[in-house]
Every structure is written in C-alpha cells, then in structure tokens.
Short mmCIF file of C-alpha atoms in Angstrom, two decimals:
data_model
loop_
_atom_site.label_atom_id
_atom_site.label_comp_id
_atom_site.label_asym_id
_atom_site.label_seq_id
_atom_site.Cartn_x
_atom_site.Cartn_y
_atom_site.Cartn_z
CA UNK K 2 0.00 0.00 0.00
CA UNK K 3 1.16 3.21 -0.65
CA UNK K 4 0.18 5.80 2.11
CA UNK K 5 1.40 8.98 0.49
CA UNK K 6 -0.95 8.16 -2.25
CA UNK K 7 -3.55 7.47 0.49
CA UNK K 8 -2.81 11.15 1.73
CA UNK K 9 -3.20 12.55 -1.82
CA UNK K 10 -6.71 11.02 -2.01
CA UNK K 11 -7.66 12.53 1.16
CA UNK K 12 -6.54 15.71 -0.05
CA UNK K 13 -8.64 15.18 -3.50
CA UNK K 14 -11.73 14.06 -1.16
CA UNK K 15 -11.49 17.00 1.04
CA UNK K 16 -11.28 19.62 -2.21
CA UNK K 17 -13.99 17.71 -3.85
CA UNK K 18 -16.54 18.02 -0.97
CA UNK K 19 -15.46 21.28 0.55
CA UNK K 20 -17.26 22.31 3.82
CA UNK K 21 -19.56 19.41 3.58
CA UNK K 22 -17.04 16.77 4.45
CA UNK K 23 -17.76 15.85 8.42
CA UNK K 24 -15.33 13.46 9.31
CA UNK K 25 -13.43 10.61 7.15
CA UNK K 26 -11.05 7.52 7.73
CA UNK K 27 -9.25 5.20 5.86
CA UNK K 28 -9.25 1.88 8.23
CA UNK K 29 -7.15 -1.02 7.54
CA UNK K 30 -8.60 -5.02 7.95
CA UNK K 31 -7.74 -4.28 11.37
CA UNK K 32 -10.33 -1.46 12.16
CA UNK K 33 -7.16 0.79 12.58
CA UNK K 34 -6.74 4.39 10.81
CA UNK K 35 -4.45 4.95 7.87
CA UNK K 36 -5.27 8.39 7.26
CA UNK K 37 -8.16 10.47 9.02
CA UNK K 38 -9.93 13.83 8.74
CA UNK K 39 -11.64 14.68 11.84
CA UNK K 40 -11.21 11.31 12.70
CA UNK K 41 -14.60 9.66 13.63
CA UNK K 42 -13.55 5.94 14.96
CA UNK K 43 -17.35 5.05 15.92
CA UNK K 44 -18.41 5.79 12.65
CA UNK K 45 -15.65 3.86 11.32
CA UNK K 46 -16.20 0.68 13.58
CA UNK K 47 -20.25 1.31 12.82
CA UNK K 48 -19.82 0.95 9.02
CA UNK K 49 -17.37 -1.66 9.51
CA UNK K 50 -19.92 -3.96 11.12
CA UNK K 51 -23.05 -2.44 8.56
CA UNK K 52 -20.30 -3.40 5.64
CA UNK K 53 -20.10 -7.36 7.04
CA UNK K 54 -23.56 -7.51 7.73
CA UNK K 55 -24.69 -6.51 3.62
CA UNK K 56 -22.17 -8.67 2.19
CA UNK K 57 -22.92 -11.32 3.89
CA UNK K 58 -26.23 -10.75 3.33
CA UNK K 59 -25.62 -10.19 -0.51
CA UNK K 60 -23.41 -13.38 -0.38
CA UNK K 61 -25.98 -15.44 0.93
CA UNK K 62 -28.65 -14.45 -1.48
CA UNK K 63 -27.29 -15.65 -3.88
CA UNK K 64 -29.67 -14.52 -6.78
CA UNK K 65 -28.28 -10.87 -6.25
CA UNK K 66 -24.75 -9.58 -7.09
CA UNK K 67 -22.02 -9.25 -4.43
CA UNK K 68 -21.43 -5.87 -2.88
CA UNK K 69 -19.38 -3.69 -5.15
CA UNK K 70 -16.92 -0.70 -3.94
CA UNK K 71 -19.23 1.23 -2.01
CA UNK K 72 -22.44 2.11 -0.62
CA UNK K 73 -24.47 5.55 1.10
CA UNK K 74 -26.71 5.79 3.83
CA UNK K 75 -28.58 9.10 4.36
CA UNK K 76 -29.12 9.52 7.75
CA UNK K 77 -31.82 11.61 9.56
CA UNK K 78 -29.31 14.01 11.05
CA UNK K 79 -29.07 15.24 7.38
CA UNK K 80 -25.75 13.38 7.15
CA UNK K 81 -25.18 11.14 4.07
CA UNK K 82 -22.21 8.00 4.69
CA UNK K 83 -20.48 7.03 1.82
CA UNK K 84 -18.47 3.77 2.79
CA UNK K 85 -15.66 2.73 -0.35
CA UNK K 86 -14.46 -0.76 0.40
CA UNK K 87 -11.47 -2.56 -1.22
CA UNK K 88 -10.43 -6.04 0.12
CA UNK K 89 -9.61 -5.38 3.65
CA UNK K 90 -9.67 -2.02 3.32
CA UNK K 91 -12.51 0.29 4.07
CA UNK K 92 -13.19 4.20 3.58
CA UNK K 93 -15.60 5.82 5.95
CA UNK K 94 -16.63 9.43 5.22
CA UNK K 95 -19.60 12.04 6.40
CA UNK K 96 -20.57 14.77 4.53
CA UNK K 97 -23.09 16.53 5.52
CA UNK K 98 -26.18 16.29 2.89
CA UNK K 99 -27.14 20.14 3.11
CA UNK K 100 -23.81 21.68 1.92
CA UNK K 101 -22.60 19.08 -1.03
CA UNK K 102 -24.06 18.63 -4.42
CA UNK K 103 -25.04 15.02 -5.08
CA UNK K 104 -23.94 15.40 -8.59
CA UNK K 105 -19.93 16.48 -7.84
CA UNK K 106 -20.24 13.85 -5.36
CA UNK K 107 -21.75 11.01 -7.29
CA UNK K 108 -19.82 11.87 -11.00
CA UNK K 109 -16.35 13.72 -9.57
CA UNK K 110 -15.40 13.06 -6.33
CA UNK K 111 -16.81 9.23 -5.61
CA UNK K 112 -15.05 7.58 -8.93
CA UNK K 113 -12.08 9.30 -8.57
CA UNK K 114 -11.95 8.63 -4.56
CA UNK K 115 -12.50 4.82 -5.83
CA UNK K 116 -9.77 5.09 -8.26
CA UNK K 117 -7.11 6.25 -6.23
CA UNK K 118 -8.07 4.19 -3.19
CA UNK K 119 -7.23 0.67 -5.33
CA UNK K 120 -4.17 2.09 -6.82
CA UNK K 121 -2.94 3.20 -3.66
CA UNK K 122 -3.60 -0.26 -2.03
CA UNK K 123 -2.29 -2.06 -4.99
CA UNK K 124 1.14 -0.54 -4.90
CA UNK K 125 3.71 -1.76 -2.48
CA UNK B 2 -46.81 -4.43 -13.80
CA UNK B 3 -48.60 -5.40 -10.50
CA UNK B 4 -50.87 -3.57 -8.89
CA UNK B 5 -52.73 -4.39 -5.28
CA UNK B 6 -55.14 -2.46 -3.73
CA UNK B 7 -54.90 -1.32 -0.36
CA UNK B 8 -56.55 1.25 1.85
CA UNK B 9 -54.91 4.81 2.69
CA UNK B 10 -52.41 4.35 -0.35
CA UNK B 11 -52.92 6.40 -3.09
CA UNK B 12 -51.99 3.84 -5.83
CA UNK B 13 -52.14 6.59 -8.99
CA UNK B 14 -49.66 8.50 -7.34
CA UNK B 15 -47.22 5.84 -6.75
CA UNK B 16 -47.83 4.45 -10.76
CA UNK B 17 -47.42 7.94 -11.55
CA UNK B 18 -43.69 8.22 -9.74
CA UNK B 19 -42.36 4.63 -10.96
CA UNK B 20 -42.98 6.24 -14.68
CA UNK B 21 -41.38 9.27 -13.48
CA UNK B 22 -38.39 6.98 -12.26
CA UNK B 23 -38.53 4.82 -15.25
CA UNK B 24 -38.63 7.85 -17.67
CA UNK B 25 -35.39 9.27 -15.48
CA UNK B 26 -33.39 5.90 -16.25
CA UNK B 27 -34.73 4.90 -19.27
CA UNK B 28 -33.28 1.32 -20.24
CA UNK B 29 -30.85 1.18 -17.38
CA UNK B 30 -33.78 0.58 -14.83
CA UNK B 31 -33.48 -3.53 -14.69
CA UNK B 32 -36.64 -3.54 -11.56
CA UNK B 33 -38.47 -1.49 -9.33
CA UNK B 34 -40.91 -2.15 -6.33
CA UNK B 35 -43.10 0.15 -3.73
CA UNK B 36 -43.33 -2.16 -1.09
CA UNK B 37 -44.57 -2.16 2.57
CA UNK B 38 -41.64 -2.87 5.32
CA UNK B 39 -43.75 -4.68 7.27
CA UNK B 40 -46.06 -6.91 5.40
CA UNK B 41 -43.75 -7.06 2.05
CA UNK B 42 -46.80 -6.33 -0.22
CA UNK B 43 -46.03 -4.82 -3.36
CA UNK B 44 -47.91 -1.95 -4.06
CA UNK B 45 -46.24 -0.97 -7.68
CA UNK B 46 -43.57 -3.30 -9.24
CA UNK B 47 -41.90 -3.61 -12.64
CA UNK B 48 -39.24 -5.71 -14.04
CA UNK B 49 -38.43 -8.39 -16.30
CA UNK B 50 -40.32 -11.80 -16.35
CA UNK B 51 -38.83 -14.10 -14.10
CA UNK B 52 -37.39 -12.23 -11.60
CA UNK B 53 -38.14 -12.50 -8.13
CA UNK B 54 -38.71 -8.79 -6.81
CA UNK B 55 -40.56 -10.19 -3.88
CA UNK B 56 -36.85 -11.80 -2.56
CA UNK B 57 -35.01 -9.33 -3.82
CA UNK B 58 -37.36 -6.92 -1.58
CA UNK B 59 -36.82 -8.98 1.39
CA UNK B 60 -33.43 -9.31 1.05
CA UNK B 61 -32.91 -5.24 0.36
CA UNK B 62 -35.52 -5.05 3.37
CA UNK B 63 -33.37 -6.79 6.18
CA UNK B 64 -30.43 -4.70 5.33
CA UNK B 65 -32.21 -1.56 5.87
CA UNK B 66 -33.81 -2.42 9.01
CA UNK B 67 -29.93 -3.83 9.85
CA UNK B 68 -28.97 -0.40 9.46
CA UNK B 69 -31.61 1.38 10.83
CA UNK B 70 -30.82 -0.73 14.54
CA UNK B 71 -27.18 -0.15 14.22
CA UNK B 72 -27.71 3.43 13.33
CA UNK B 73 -29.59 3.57 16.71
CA UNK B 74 -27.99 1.65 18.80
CA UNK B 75 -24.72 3.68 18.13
CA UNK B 76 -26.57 7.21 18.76
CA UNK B 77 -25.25 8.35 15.62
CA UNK B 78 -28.48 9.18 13.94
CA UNK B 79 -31.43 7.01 12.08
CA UNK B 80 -31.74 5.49 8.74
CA UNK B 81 -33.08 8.37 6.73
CA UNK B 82 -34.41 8.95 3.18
CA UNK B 83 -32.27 6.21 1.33
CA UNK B 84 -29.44 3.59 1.03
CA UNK B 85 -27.16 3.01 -1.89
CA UNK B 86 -25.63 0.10 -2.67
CA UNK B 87 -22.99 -0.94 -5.90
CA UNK B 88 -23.39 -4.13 -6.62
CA UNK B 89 -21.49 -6.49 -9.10
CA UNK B 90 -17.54 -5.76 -10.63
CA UNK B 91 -16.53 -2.12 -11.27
CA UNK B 92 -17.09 -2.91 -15.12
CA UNK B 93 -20.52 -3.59 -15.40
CA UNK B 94 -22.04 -2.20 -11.89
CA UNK B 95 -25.61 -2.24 -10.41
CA UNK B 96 -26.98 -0.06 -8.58
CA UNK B 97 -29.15 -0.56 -5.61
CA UNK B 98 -31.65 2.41 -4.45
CA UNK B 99 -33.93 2.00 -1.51
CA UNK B 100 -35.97 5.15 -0.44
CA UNK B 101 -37.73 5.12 2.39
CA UNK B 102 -41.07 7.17 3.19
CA UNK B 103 -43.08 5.94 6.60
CA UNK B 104 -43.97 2.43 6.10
CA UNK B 105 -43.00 1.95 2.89
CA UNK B 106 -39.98 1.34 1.20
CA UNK B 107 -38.96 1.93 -2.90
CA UNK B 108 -36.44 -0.62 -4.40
CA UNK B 109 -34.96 -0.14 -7.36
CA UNK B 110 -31.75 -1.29 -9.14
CA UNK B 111 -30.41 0.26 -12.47
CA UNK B 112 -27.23 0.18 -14.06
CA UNK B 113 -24.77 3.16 -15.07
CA UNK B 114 -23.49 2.16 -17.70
CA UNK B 115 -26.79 2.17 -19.28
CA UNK B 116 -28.50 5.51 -17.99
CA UNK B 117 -27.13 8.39 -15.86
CA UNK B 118 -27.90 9.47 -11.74
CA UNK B 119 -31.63 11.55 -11.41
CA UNK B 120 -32.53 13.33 -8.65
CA UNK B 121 -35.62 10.48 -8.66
CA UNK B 122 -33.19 7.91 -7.97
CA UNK B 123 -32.28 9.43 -4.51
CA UNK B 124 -35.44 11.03 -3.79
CA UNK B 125 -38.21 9.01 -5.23
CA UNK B 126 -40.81 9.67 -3.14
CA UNK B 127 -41.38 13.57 -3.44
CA UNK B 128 -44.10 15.71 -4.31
CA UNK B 129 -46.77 13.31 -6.70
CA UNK B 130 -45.24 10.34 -5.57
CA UNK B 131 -45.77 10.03 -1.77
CA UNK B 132 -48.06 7.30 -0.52
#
C-alpha cells in the first residue's frame, strides 16, 4: 500500500466536498486508521460492522450480485455516509447532505476517490 | 406491472412516480418495487419476467432495518431517506436504491453504464409520488 498516495486522495476528497465533508477515515482489515480527517472511529467501527452484515447478506442471497466498492446511507441528522471498500480495506466518510451537491459527489469526487483508493492499495 | 389495492395508499400517485423513475433511467432501470416494510406487499412493481422482486425486496428489506438498529444503537443518527448500494464488478455495476417514506420502502436497481444518476433515484418519493 502506498500511504502517500492514500494522503493525496484525502486531499482530492477534502477539495472535492469542501465544507460538507464531516469526518473521514481510511481503516485497515484491522479497524485501525491509515489516514483520518476529523477522525470519527465510531463511525468507522459502525460501518465496519453495517459493511459485514450486507455482504454477507448479498453473499448469501445468492440470486443478487455481491457488494461492489461502495455504498451511502442518508441519515436523519441530514448526514449522508459514503463507505468505499477494497479487500480489507474500508473508507468511511460524512458529509453533511445540506452543503454538497449530489452530482460532484456522485460523478467527480466518488469515482475518482475509488480510483485512487485501489491504486494506492495495490502498490507496495 | 402489478398492482394491489390497499386502503390509505394512493396507488395513482405511486404508478405515476415509478414512470417518473422509469422515464429518469430509461433502459438502465433492470426492476423497481413500492413495497410495505412490514407486510412485504407490493404496491407498484416492474421488471423483467422471471425475476423474483418479492426476494429481492426482502433481502434489500433486512439490510435496511440492519442499518436502521445499528444506526440507533450507536446514537449516531437514524436510517433516513435512502441507502445506496454498488453491486457487481466495477465494469458492469448495479446499482441498488432504496428510499424510504413511513412504512413503505422503494427498491430499485439500475445500471450506469446504461443511464445516468436523477434526482428520482435518490429522492423518489417527493411531491406526486408520496403514498
């Protein structure tokens, strides 16, 4: 894995969403941080537990496809999670819903978040 | 397309917002479903022959009443409006949309490399299309 490259993407994530980024973390298999803005660990060990749960539940389906690289709750605080996963690796952000636009968020910042996340864990 | 009847549901209203989300996606929309969270009865569904909404509804169901505990339990907040899910590899993704609105719940699953994000995907039950 490449960490600096992990930094970058923070930085990217944190220009793409502006003042409407709450809190993310890049957490390792482990359910430790790699790199953190505003650091939120109970979101982080939350979604890490939500993220088991549907792809097991996908898994065991078996007539639907497997979880992909991520997946958003909106929450009734206004808050929207967007959870990336790769392999072991999981990416737990909150934005808040009120100051982002779904459309940079959905089209700009989420594929190239995705992007950078597997070629940062792909590198050694 | 099925259609039940069932009392205090305004059943034009929900027709009229699955053509609303069906004109949005156009030929990436692969199935849709209004259901109820409790009973599973499908108030509005379309898809292609053969597929088994009713499961898939169940099985998109449990996963947002998983969240909704966890949410909760952890004092963070409460399932809200929707959940978004990508489903299948990278190259040829799925998406899966459930909205939520009282006791009912919209399912739908569309893919992008066939139609684009719409504002009905997210928010499907607004305005005309509420229960």
């Amino acid at each position: 894995m490449n960490v600096s490259q992990l930094d970058a993407a923070m930085e990217q994530w944190k220009k793409n969403l502006g003042a409407g980024l709450v809190s993310s973390d890049i957490v390792g298999g482990d359910g430790l941080g790699l790199v953190s803005m505003n650091s939120n660990p109970m979101a982080s060990a939350l979604f890490g537990e939500i993220t088991g749960y549907v792809r097991d539940t996908l898994n065991r389906g078996g007539f639907t496809p497997p979880l992909g690289r991520y997946y958003m709750t909106h929450m009734k605080n206004g808050h929207l999670s967007i959870v990336m996963v790769t392999g072991e690796f999981s990416w737990v952000s909150v934005v808040d819903r009120s100051k982002i636009s779904m459309g940079i968020l959905l089209n700009v910042a989420l594929p190239g978040a995705l992007k950078t996340l597997q070629m940062a864990l792909l590198e050694e | 397309m099925n259609i039940e009847i069932t009392i205090g549901v305004n059943i034009e209203r929900l027709q009229q917002g699955m053509q609303a989300l069906q004109k949005d996606l156009g030929a990436g929309l692969f199935a849709a479903s209004i259901f109820g969270k409790n009973d599973g009865l499908e108030l509005v569904t379309v898809g292609p022959p053969g597929v088994d909404v009713g499961a898939a509804n169940a099985l998109f169901n449990n996963i947002m009443n998983f969240v909704d505990e966890a949410l909760i339990r952890s004092d963070i907040s409460e399932l809200g409006d929707y959940l978004i899910l990508e489903q299948g590899s990278p190259e040829a993704p799925l998406l899966g949309v459930v909205a939520c609105y009282g006791e009912y719940r919209w399912a739908h699953s569309w893919t992008s490399r066939r139609s684009r994000w719409a504002s009905s995907s997210t928010s499907p039950f607004q305005g005309k299309s509420k229960p």
